[in-house]
């Protein structure tokens, strides 16, 4: 019997769209130069089109019984917060992040602390001895955690039948390959087929599955975008490797909120949970007051915390003034400087401006605008902002200070950390100003804040 012929197709590495010929622009997602050549069989095997769940009979919506989701609590409370209370039974979770950011460390130190469940950790990148050395560094060794170094999907399912785990971890999905697909591991079709097979296993068995995924140079999870549609939860582990702090952020969650974040600190024995990020981001070792420093209250997810904004304004030594930014949008800084130049009549066009968000975080919350302009003008005039003063507000193009969301949470966080004064937009706390043990100053324009702060 002749073997079936294979044909060549082109698939978009961004969304998974396939085409019989190469295209410069994907008609599905609109991305350019994303088509890669894949070899696909002329006829797919029956195993590749298996059942998704055990029973697919239609059921009336009114007859479906609503039960509470069974969740597995993880040892890390920050991880539980991001997941919405723990891992849901039969769910498929994807954790993405840069190489070396700490994804494997986060998973290992959690699963090694679970004592009452059988866990299978499948590694396609590290050997068993490397994982044992990592576990020794973490100071945790578990008898109910099984390590499997394998990349063939069929062999992995064979070991799953023998071990019968209650939690499955695959590190990473880009290294797993299926015999039904002829392309190399990490290709679009391989990643999609392996993820779909693991999804079928999770739904049929009720076992929670965690996948580890790499990210590309653009910061997105490598592989087709359809991978994020297959899984139930997508978590992003991010942070600058030059700093000790890491943020676990929810991109998608079918069983909880997507507005939660978890914050960790990288230490010698793994990752330590940071319960109060405000204390982490504020400097307590300044013996003398310095200009160019303002404290802003931002919100990441659903958690308010305070961040130190540092600015340095100096005369341009060369012809073209410099604008250097760390942790903030440079285009937004240029807009704020233009507002100060046009609306507040401050001459900053011929001066260098350097801006830094302490702690290595990247802030996108527009409520930090008021702290940015306060720090810039403090450095420009070389005037010190009172140490226990915080700022919240979005600055508009006409120089007005616009209201922001969740103001009560922001003011409460500043008051809890002992701040004495906070500047907020006018009318942002109607009727509830007297509830907080902190002096609240309402300002409507940037010039009003400068008069109240520096005069």
PDB file of C-alpha atoms in Angstrom, residues 32-169:
ATOM      1  CA  UNK A  32       3.180  41.115   7.301  1.00  0.00           C
ATOM      2  CA  UNK A  33       5.804  38.412   6.601  1.00  0.00           C
ATOM      3  CA  UNK A  34       4.361  35.902   9.062  1.00  0.00           C
ATOM      4  CA  UNK A  35       3.734  32.955   6.703  1.00  0.00           C
ATOM      5  CA  UNK A  36       5.962  29.913   7.213  1.00  0.00           C
ATOM      6  CA  UNK A  37       6.049  26.726   5.143  1.00  0.00           C
ATOM      7  CA  UNK A  38       4.641  23.597   6.777  1.00  0.00           C
ATOM      8  CA  UNK A  39       4.393  20.015   5.549  1.00  0.00           C
ATOM      9  CA  UNK A  40       0.972  18.550   6.292  1.00  0.00           C
ATOM     10  CA  UNK A  41      -0.307  15.045   5.489  1.00  0.00           C
ATOM     11  CA  UNK A  42      -2.838  14.675   2.675  1.00  0.00           C
ATOM     12  CA  UNK A  43      -5.125  12.753   5.001  1.00  0.00           C
ATOM     13  CA  UNK A  44      -5.204  13.254   8.737  1.00  0.00           C
ATOM     14  CA  UNK A  45      -5.431  10.305  11.072  1.00  0.00           C
ATOM     15  CA  UNK A  46      -8.522   9.633  13.081  1.00  0.00           C
ATOM     16  CA  UNK A  47      -6.643  10.167  16.338  1.00  0.00           C
ATOM     17  CA  UNK A  48      -6.034  13.786  15.471  1.00  0.00           C
ATOM     18  CA  UNK A  49      -9.774  14.400  15.265  1.00  0.00           C
ATOM     19  CA  UNK A  50     -10.711  12.696  18.505  1.00  0.00           C
ATOM     20  CA  UNK A  51     -13.518  13.615  20.834  1.00  0.00           C
ATOM     21  CA  UNK A  52     -13.235  16.825  22.783  1.00  0.00           C
ATOM     22  CA  UNK A  53     -15.218  15.668  25.798  1.00  0.00           C
ATOM     23  CA  UNK A  54     -16.792  12.404  26.871  1.00  0.00           C
ATOM     24  CA  UNK A  55     -20.384  13.423  26.116  1.00  0.00           C
ATOM     25  CA  UNK A  56     -21.328  15.818  23.332  1.00  0.00           C
ATOM     26  CA  UNK A  57     -25.109  15.340  23.423  1.00  0.00           C
ATOM     27  CA  UNK A  58     -27.067  18.618  23.396  1.00  0.00           C
ATOM     28  CA  UNK A  59     -28.529  19.618  26.758  1.00  0.00           C
ATOM     29  CA  UNK A  60     -31.154  22.254  27.515  1.00  0.00           C
ATOM     30  CA  UNK A  61     -29.672  25.289  29.202  1.00  0.00           C
ATOM     31  CA  UNK A  62     -32.355  25.148  31.908  1.00  0.00           C
ATOM     32  CA  UNK A  63     -31.428  21.531  32.747  1.00  0.00           C
ATOM     33  CA  UNK A  64     -27.743  22.216  33.361  1.00  0.00           C
ATOM     34  CA  UNK A  65     -26.874  21.976  37.049  1.00  0.00           C
ATOM     35  CA  UNK A  66     -24.725  24.816  38.325  1.00  0.00           C
ATOM     36  CA  UNK A  67     -22.063  23.668  40.764  1.00  0.00           C
ATOM     37  CA  UNK A  68     -19.152  25.501  42.306  1.00  0.00           C
ATOM     38  CA  UNK A  69     -15.858  25.052  40.515  1.00  0.00           C
ATOM     39  CA  UNK A  70     -13.420  22.662  42.144  1.00  0.00           C
ATOM     40  CA  UNK A  71     -10.166  24.528  42.641  1.00  0.00           C
ATOM     41  CA  UNK A  72      -6.729  23.402  43.721  1.00  0.00           C
ATOM     42  CA  UNK A  73      -5.217  25.937  46.084  1.00  0.00           C
ATOM     43  CA  UNK A  74      -1.584  26.699  45.300  1.00  0.00           C
ATOM     44  CA  UNK A  75       0.986  27.404  48.053  1.00  0.00           C
ATOM     45  CA  UNK A  76       1.606  30.911  46.657  1.00  0.00           C
ATOM     46  CA  UNK A  77      -1.165  33.343  47.593  1.00  0.00           C
ATOM     47  CA  UNK A  78      -0.063  35.715  44.842  1.00  0.00           C
ATOM     48  CA  UNK A  79      -0.555  32.927  42.294  1.00  0.00           C
ATOM     49  CA  UNK A  80      -3.968  32.108  43.765  1.00  0.00           C
ATOM     50  CA  UNK A  81      -4.936  35.773  43.492  1.00  0.00           C
ATOM     51  CA  UNK A  82      -4.040  35.887  39.797  1.00  0.00           C
ATOM     52  CA  UNK A  83      -5.798  32.581  39.044  1.00  0.00           C
ATOM     53  CA  UNK A  84      -8.972  33.741  40.779  1.00  0.00           C
ATOM     54  CA  UNK A  85      -8.707  31.440  43.802  1.00  0.00           C
ATOM     55  CA  UNK A  86      -6.654  28.502  42.539  1.00  0.00           C
ATOM     56  CA  UNK A  87      -6.384  26.072  39.632  1.00  0.00           C
ATOM     57  CA  UNK A  88      -9.762  24.898  38.327  1.00  0.00           C
ATOM     58  CA  UNK A  89     -10.082  21.145  37.785  1.00  0.00           C
ATOM     59  CA  UNK A  90      -9.825  20.272  34.094  1.00  0.00           C
ATOM     60  CA  UNK A  91      -8.473  23.691  33.107  1.00  0.00           C
ATOM     61  CA  UNK A  92      -5.605  24.460  30.724  1.00  0.00           C
ATOM     62  CA  UNK A  93      -3.339  27.298  31.885  1.00  0.00           C
ATOM     63  CA  UNK A  94      -0.561  28.927  29.854  1.00  0.00           C
ATOM     64  CA  UNK A  95       2.297  30.831  31.537  1.00  0.00           C
ATOM     65  CA  UNK A  96       4.469  32.922  29.207  1.00  0.00           C
ATOM     66  CA  UNK A  97       7.585  34.948  29.793  1.00  0.00           C
ATOM     67  CA  UNK A  98      11.100  35.737  28.622  1.00  0.00           C
ATOM     68  CA  UNK A  99      13.834  33.100  28.979  1.00  0.00           C
ATOM     69  CA  UNK A 100      15.389  33.217  32.443  1.00  0.00           C
ATOM     70  CA  UNK A 101      12.638  35.361  33.970  1.00  0.00           C
ATOM     71  CA  UNK A 102      11.680  32.639  36.489  1.00  0.00           C
ATOM     72  CA  UNK A 103       8.762  30.654  35.014  1.00  0.00           C
ATOM     73  CA  UNK A 104      10.196  27.244  35.889  1.00  0.00           C
ATOM     74  CA  UNK A 105      11.267  28.460  39.329  1.00  0.00           C
ATOM     75  CA  UNK A 106       7.761  29.756  40.049  1.00  0.00           C
ATOM     76  CA  UNK A 107       6.152  26.450  39.067  1.00  0.00           C
ATOM     77  CA  UNK A 108       8.698  24.203  40.768  1.00  0.00           C
ATOM     78  CA  UNK A 109       8.605  25.941  44.125  1.00  0.00           C
ATOM     79  CA  UNK A 110       4.807  25.741  44.080  1.00  0.00           C
ATOM     80  CA  UNK A 111       4.390  22.117  43.039  1.00  0.00           C
ATOM     81  CA  UNK A 112       7.156  20.927  45.389  1.00  0.00           C
ATOM     82  CA  UNK A 113       5.209  22.447  48.281  1.00  0.00           C
ATOM     83  CA  UNK A 114       2.046  20.471  47.447  1.00  0.00           C
ATOM     84  CA  UNK A 115       2.152  17.327  49.579  1.00  0.00           C
ATOM     85  CA  UNK A 116      -1.220  15.639  49.044  1.00  0.00           C
ATOM     86  CA  UNK A 117      -1.433  15.353  45.216  1.00  0.00           C
ATOM     87  CA  UNK A 118       0.417  13.378  42.540  1.00  0.00           C
ATOM     88  CA  UNK A 119       2.132  15.747  40.121  1.00  0.00           C
ATOM     89  CA  UNK A 120       3.846  15.021  36.807  1.00  0.00           C
ATOM     90  CA  UNK A 121       6.370  17.592  35.582  1.00  0.00           C
ATOM     91  CA  UNK A 122       7.243  17.110  31.908  1.00  0.00           C
ATOM     92  CA  UNK A 123      10.427  18.903  30.868  1.00  0.00           C
ATOM     93  CA  UNK A 124      11.521  19.168  27.263  1.00  0.00           C
ATOM     94  CA  UNK A 125      14.375  21.587  27.941  1.00  0.00           C
ATOM     95  CA  UNK A 126      16.173  20.444  31.103  1.00  0.00           C
ATOM     96  CA  UNK A 127      17.473  17.082  32.249  1.00  0.00           C
ATOM     97  CA  UNK A 128      16.348  15.341  35.433  1.00  0.00           C
ATOM     98  CA  UNK A 129      19.634  16.166  37.187  1.00  0.00           C
ATOM     99  CA  UNK A 130      19.232  19.855  36.340  1.00  0.00           C
ATOM    100  CA  UNK A 131      15.749  19.873  37.829  1.00  0.00           C
ATOM    101  CA  UNK A 132      17.031  18.116  40.965  1.00  0.00           C
ATOM    102  CA  UNK A 133      19.752  20.758  41.361  1.00  0.00           C
ATOM    103  CA  UNK A 134      17.125  23.484  40.968  1.00  0.00           C
ATOM    104  CA  UNK A 135      14.948  21.803  43.613  1.00  0.00           C
ATOM    105  CA  UNK A 136      17.930  21.615  45.977  1.00  0.00           C
ATOM    106  CA  UNK A 137      18.550  25.351  45.508  1.00  0.00           C
ATOM    107  CA  UNK A 138      14.926  25.991  46.370  1.00  0.00           C
ATOM    108  CA  UNK A 139      15.329  23.795  49.451  1.00  0.00           C
ATOM    109  CA  UNK A 140      12.345  21.612  48.561  1.00  0.00           C
ATOM    110  CA  UNK A 141      12.190  17.938  47.533  1.00  0.00           C
ATOM    111  CA  UNK A 142       8.875  16.131  47.176  1.00  0.00           C
ATOM    112  CA  UNK A 143       8.149  12.392  46.956  1.00  0.00           C
ATOM    113  CA  UNK A 144       4.852  12.846  45.093  1.00  0.00           C
ATOM    114  CA  UNK A 145       6.338  14.894  42.216  1.00  0.00           C
ATOM    115  CA  UNK A 146       7.402  12.840  39.185  1.00  0.00           C
ATOM    116  CA  UNK A 147       9.875  14.229  36.637  1.00  0.00           C
ATOM    117  CA  UNK A 148       9.654  13.192  32.980  1.00  0.00           C
ATOM    118  CA  UNK A 149      12.164  14.415  30.387  1.00  0.00           C
ATOM    119  CA  UNK A 150      10.369  13.714  27.109  1.00  0.00           C
ATOM    120  CA  UNK A 151       9.318  15.617  23.993  1.00  0.00           C
ATOM    121  CA  UNK A 152       7.197  13.028  22.107  1.00  0.00           C
ATOM    122  CA  UNK A 153       3.496  13.601  22.757  1.00  0.00           C
ATOM    123  CA  UNK A 154       2.535   9.920  22.437  1.00  0.00           C
ATOM    124  CA  UNK A 155       5.179   8.875  24.953  1.00  0.00           C
ATOM    125  CA  UNK A 156       4.003  11.592  27.349  1.00  0.00           C
ATOM    126  CA  UNK A 157       0.425  10.282  27.254  1.00  0.00           C
ATOM    127  CA  UNK A 158       1.721   6.747  27.894  1.00  0.00           C
ATOM    128  CA  UNK A 159       3.470   7.898  31.067  1.00  0.00           C
ATOM    129  CA  UNK A 160       0.393   9.882  32.063  1.00  0.00           C
ATOM    130  CA  UNK A 161      -1.655   6.669  32.001  1.00  0.00           C
ATOM    131  CA  UNK A 162       0.903   4.976  34.255  1.00  0.00           C
ATOM    132  CA  UNK A 163       1.396   7.840  36.753  1.00  0.00           C
ATOM    133  CA  UNK A 164      -2.236   9.079  36.784  1.00  0.00           C
ATOM    134  CA  UNK A 165      -1.312  12.583  37.989  1.00  0.00           C
ATOM    135  CA  UNK A 166      -3.665  15.098  39.567  1.00  0.00           C
ATOM    136  CA  UNK A 167      -1.678  17.991  38.107  1.00  0.00           C
ATOM    137  CA  UNK A 168       0.311  18.049  34.857  1.00  0.00           C
ATOM    138  CA  UNK A 169       3.003  20.635  34.021  1.00  0.00           C
TER     139      UNK A 169
END
